PDB file of C-alpha atoms in Angstrom:
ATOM      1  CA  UNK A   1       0.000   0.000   0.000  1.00  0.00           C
ATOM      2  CA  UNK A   2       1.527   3.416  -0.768  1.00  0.00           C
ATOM      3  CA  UNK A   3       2.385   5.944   1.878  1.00  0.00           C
ATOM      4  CA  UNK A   4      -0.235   8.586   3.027  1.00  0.00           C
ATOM      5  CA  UNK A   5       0.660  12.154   1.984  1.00  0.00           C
ATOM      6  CA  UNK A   6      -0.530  15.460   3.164  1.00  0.00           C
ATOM      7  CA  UNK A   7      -3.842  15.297   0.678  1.00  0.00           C
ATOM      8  CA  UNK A   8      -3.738  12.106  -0.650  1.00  0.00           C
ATOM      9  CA  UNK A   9      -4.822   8.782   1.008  1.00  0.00           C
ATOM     10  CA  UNK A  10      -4.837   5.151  -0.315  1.00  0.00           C
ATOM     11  CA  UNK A  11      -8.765   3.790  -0.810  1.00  0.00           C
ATOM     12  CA  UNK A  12      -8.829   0.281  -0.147  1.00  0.00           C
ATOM     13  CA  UNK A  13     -10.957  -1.647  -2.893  1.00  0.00           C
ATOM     14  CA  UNK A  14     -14.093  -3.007  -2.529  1.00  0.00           C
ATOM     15  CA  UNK A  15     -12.834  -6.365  -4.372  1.00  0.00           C
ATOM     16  CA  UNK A  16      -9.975  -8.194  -3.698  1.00  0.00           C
ATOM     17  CA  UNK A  17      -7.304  -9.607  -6.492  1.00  0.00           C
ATOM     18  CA  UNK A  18      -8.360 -12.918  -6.118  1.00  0.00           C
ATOM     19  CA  UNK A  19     -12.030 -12.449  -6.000  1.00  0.00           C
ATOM     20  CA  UNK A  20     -11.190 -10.750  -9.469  1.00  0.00           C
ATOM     21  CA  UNK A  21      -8.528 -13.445 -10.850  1.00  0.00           C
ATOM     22  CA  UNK A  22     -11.616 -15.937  -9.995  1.00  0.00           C
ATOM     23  CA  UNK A  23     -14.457 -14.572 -11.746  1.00  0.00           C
ATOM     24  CA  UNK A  24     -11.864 -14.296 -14.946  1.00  0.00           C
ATOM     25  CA  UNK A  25     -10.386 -17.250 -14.495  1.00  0.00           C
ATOM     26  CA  UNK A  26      -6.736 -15.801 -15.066  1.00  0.00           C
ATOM     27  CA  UNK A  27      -4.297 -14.256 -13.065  1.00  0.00           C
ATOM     28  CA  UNK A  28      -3.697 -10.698 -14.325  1.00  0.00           C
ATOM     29  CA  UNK A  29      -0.233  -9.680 -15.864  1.00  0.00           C
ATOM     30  CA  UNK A  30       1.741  -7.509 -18.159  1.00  0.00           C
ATOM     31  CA  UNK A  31       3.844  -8.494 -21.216  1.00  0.00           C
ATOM     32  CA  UNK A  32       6.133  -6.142 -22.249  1.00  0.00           C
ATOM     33  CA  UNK A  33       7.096  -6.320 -25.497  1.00  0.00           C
ATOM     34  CA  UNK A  34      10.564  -4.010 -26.038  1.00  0.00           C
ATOM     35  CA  UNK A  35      12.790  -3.701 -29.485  1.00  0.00           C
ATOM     36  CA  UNK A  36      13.285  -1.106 -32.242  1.00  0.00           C
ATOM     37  CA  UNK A  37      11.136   1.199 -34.413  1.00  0.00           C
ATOM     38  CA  UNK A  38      10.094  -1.822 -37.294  1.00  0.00           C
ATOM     39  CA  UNK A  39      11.118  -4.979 -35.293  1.00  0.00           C
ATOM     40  CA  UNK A  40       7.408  -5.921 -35.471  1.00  0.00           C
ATOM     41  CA  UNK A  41       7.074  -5.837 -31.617  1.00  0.00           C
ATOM     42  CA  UNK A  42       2.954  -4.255 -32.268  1.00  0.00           C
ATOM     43  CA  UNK A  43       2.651  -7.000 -34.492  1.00  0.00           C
ATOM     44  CA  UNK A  44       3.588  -9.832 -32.296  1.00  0.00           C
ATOM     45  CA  UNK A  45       1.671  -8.214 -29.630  1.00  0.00           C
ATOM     46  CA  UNK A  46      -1.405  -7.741 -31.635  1.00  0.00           C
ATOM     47  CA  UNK A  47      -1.767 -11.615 -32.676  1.00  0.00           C
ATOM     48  CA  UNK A  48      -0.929 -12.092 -29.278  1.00  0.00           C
ATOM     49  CA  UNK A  49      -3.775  -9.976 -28.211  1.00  0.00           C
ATOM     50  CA  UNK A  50      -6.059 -12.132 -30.584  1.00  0.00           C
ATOM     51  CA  UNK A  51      -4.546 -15.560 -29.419  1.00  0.00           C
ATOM     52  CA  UNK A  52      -5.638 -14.609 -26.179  1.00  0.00           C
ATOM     53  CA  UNK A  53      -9.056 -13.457 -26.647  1.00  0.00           C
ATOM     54  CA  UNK A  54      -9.457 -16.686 -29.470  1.00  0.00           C
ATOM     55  CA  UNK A  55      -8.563 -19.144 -26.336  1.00  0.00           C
ATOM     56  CA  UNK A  56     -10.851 -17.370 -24.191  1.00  0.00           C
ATOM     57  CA  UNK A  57      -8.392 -14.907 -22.165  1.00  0.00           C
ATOM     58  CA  UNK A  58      -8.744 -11.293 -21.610  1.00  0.00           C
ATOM     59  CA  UNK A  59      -6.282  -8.696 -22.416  1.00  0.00           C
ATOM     60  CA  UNK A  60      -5.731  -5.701 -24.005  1.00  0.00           C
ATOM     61  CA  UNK A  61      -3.315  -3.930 -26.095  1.00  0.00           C
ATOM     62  CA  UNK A  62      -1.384  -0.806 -25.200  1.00  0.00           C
ATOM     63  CA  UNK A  63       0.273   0.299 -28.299  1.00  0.00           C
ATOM     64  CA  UNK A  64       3.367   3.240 -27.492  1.00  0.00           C
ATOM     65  CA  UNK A  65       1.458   5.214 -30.898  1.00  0.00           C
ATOM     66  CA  UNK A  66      -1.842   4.478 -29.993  1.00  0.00           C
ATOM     67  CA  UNK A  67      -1.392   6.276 -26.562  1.00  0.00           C
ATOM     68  CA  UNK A  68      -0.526   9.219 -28.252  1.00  0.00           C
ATOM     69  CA  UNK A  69      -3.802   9.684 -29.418  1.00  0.00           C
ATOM     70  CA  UNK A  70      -5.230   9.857 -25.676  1.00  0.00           C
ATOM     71  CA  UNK A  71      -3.640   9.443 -22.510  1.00  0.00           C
ATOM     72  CA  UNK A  72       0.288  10.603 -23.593  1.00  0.00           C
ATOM     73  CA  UNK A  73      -1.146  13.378 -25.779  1.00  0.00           C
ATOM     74  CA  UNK A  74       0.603  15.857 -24.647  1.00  0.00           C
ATOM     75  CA  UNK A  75       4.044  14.238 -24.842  1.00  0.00           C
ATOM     76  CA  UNK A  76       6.537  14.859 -27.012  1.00  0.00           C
ATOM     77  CA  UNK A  77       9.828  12.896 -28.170  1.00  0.00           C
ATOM     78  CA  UNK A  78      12.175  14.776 -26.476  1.00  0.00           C
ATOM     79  CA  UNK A  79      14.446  12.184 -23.584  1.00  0.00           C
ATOM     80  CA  UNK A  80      12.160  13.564 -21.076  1.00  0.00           C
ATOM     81  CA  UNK A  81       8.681  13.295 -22.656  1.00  0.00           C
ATOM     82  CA  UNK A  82       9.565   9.782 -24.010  1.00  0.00           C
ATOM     83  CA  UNK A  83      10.857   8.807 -20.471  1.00  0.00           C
ATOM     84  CA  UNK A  84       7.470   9.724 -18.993  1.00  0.00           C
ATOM     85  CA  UNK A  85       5.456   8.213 -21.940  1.00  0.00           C
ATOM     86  CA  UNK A  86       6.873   4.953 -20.697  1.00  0.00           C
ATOM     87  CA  UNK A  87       6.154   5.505 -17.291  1.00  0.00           C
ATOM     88  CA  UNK A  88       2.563   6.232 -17.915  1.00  0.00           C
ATOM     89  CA  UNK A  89       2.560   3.153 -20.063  1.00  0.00           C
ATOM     90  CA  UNK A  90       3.740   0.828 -17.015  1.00  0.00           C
ATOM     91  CA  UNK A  91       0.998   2.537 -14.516  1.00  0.00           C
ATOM     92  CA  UNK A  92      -1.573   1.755 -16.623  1.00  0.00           C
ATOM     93  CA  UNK A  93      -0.801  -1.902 -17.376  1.00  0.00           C
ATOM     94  CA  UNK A  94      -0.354  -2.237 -14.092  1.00  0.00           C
ATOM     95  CA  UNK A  95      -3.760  -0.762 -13.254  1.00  0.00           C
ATOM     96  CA  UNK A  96      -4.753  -3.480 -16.088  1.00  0.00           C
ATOM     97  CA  UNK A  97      -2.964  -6.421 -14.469  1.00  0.00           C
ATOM     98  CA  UNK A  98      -4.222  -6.002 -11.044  1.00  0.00           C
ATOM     99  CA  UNK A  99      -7.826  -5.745 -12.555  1.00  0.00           C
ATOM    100  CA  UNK A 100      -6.862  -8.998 -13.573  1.00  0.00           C
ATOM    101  CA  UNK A 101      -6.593  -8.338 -17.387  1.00  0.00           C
ATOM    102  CA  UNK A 102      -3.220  -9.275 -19.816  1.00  0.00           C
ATOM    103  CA  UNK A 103      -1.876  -6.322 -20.464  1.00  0.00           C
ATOM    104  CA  UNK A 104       0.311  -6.420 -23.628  1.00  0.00           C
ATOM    105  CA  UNK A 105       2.341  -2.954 -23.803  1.00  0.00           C
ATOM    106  CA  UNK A 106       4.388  -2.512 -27.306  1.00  0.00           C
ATOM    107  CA  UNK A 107       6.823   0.284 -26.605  1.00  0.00           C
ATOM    108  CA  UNK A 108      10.600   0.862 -28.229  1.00  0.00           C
ATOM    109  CA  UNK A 109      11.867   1.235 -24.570  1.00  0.00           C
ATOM    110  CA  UNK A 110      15.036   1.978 -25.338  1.00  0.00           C
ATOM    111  CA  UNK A 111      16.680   2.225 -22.063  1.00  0.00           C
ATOM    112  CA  UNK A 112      17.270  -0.777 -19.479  1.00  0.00           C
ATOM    113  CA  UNK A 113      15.927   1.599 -16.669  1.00  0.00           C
ATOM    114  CA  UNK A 114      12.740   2.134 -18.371  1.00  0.00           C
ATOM    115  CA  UNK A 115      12.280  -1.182 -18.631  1.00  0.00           C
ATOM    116  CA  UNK A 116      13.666  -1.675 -14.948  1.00  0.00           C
ATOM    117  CA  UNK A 117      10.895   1.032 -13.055  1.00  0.00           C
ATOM    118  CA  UNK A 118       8.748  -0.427 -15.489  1.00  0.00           C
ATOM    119  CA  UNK A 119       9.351  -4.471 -14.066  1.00  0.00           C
ATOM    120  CA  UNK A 120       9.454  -2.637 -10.759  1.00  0.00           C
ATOM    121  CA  UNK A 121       6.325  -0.934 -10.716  1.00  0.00           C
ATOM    122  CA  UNK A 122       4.481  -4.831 -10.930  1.00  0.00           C
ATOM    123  CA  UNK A 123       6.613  -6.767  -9.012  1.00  0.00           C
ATOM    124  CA  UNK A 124       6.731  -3.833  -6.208  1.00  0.00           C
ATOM    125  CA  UNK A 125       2.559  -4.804  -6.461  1.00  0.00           C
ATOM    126  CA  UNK A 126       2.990  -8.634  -6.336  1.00  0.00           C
ATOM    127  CA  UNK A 127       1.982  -8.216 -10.367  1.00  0.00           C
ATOM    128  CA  UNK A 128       2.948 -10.604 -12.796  1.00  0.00           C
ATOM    129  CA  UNK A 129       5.676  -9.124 -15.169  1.00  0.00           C
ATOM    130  CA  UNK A 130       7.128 -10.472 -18.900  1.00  0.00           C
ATOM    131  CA  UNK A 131       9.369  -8.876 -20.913  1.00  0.00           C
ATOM    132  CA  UNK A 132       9.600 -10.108 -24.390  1.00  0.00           C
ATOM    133  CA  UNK A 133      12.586  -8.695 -26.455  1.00  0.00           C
ATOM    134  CA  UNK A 134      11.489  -8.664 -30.529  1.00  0.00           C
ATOM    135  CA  UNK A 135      15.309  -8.568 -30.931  1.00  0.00           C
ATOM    136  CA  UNK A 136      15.123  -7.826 -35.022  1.00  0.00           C
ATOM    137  CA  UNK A 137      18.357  -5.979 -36.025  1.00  0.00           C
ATOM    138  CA  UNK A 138      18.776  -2.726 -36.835  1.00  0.00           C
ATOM    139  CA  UNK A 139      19.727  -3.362 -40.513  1.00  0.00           C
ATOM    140  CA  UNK A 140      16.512  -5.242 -41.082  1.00  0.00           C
ATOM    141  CA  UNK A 141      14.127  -2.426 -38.995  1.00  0.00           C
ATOM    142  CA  UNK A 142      15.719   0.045 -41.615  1.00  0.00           C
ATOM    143  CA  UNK A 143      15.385  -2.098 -44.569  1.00  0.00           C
ATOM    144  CA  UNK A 144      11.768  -2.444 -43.627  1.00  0.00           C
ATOM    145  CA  UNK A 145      11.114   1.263 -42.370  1.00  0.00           C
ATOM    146  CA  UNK A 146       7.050   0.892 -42.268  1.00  0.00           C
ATOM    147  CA  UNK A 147       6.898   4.344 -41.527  1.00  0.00           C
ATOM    148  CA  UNK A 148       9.522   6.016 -43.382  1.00  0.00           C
ATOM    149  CA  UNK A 149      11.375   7.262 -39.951  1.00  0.00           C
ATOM    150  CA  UNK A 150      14.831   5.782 -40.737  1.00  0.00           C
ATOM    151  CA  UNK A 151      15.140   7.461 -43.786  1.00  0.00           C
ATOM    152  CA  UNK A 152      13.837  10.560 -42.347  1.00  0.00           C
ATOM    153  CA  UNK A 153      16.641   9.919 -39.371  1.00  0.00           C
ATOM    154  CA  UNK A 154      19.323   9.344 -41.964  1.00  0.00           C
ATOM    155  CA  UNK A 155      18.313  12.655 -43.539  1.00  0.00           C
ATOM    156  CA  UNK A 156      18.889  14.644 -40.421  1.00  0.00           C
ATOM    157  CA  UNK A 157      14.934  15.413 -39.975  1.00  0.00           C
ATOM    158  CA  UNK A 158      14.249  13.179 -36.612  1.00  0.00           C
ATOM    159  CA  UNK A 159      17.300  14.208 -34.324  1.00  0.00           C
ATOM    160  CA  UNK A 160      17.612  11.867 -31.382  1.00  0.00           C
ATOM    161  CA  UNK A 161      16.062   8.858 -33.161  1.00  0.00           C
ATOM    162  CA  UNK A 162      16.575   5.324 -31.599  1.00  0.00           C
ATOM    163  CA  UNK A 163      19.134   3.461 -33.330  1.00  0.00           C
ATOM    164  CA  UNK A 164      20.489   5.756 -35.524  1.00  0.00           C
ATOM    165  CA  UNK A 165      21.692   8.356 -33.035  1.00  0.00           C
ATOM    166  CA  UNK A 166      20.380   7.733 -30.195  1.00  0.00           C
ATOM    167  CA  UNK A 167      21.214   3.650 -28.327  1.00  0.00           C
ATOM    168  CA  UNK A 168      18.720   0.948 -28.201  1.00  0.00           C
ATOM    169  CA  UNK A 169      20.417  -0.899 -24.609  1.00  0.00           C
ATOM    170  CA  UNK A 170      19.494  -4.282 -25.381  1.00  0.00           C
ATOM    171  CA  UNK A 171      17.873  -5.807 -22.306  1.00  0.00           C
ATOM    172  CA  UNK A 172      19.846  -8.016 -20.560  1.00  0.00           C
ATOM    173  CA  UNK A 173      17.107  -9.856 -18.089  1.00  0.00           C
ATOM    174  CA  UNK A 174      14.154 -10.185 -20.479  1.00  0.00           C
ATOM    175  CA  UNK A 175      12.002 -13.645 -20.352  1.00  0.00           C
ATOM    176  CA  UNK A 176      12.047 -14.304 -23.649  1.00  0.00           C
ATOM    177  CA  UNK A 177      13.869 -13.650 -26.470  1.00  0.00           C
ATOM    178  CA  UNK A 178      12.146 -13.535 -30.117  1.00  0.00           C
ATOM    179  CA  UNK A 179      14.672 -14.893 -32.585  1.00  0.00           C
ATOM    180  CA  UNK A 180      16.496 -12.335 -34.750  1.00  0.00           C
ATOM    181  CA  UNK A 181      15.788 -14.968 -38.074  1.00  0.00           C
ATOM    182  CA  UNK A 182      12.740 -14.502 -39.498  1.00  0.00           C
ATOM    183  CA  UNK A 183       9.968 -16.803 -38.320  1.00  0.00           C
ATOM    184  CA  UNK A 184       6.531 -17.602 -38.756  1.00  0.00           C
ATOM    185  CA  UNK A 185       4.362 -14.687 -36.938  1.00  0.00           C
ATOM    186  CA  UNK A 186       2.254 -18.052 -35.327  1.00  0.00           C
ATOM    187  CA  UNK A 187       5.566 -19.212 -34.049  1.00  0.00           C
ATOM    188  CA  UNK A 188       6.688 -16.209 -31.989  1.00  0.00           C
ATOM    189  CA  UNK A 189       3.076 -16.044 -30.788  1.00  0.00           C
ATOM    190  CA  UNK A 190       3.172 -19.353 -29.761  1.00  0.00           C
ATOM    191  CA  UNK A 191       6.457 -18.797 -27.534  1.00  0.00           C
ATOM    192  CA  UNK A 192       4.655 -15.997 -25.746  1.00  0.00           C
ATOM    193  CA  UNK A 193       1.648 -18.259 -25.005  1.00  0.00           C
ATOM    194  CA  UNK A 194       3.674 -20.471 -23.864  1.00  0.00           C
ATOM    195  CA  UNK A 195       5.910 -18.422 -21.479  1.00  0.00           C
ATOM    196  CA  UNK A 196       2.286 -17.244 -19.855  1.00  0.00           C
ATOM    197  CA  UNK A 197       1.416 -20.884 -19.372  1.00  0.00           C
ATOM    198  CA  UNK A 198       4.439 -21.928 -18.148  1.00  0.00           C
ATOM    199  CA  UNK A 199       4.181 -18.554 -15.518  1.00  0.00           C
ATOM    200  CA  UNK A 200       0.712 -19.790 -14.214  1.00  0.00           C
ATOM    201  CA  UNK A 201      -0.839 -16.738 -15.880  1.00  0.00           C
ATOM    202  CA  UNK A 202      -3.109 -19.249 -18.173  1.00  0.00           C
ATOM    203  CA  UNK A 203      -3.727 -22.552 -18.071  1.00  0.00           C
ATOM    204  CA  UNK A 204      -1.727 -24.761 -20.000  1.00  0.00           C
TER     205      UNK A 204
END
């Protein structure tokens, strides 16, 4: 339970975790799905999502653009801005988890204390926590370049850009590592599915 301040005081829920966890029949969790702009991180989370909700899970996915549109609208890209988007991201899996939902966050991530307060922020809660590196390399991200950013990096247009000029620190604790070959998107989807069995999250 966090500390009381001055104006602000903890409000114990009505419901408990498990009471929750029961009536889904799942334990709630987040998996965090960290790599560079074009690794394909969103789209391994997104047949993920489907997976899930196919087999008869909830969960939902947080996508790092998607949030842009709402909750992280006023962010920018500057270090600061993109630390906090991340932040922001983590509190509100977590709020997801503990309601007892999978919450699949896609987010570049670049830095291993991001990833770190973001591991922390679960595991300080007793809340299940995966991270899933989509370790494609750099070379292939650019030659795919979905949205055109690496070129526009290489031009000199998108200062600061991961990869290019500014470091992707390649986790060194994640749970599970998606190959750098290419390999069937059902595949790599199946390894996550797996990892949440295997962590008691679903049934196997």
């Amino acid at each position: 339970m966090p500390e009381p301040t001055a104006n602000v005081r903890w409000h114990a829920p009505g419901l408990t975790r498990d009471e929750r966890r029961a009536r889904l029949g799942q334990r709630g969790a987040t998996v965090w799905f960290t790599g560079l702009s074009g690794s394909g991180k969103s789209t391994v989370a997104a047949a993920v999502e489907r997976a899930l909700f196919d087999r008869g899970h909830h969960a939902y996915l947080l996508d790092g653009d998607n949030v842009r549109f709402g909750l992280n609208a006023g962010l920018g890209f500057s270090p600061e801005d993109r630390d906090e988007n991340v932040r922001r991201l983590a509190e509100a899996a977590a709020l997801f988890a503990d309601a007892g939902l999978i919450a699949l966050v896609s987010v570049i991530s670049p830095y291993e204390v991001q990833r770190s307060a973001a591991r922390t922020s679960h595991t300080s809660r007793s809340l299940d926590f995966v991270e899933v590196w989509v370790a494609t390399p750099l070379a292939e991200c650019e030659r795919r370049d979905p949205k055109g950013l690496y070129r526009r990096a290489r031009n000199g247009e998108l200062p600061g850009f991961t990869g290019i000029d500014a470091p992707y620190e390649e986790p060194v604790g994640a749970d599970l590592v998606l190959a750098r070959e290419p390999a069937p998107l059902d595949e790599l989807v199946g390894q996550v599915l797996d990892l949440l069995a295997a962590r008691g999250v679903t049934a196997p």
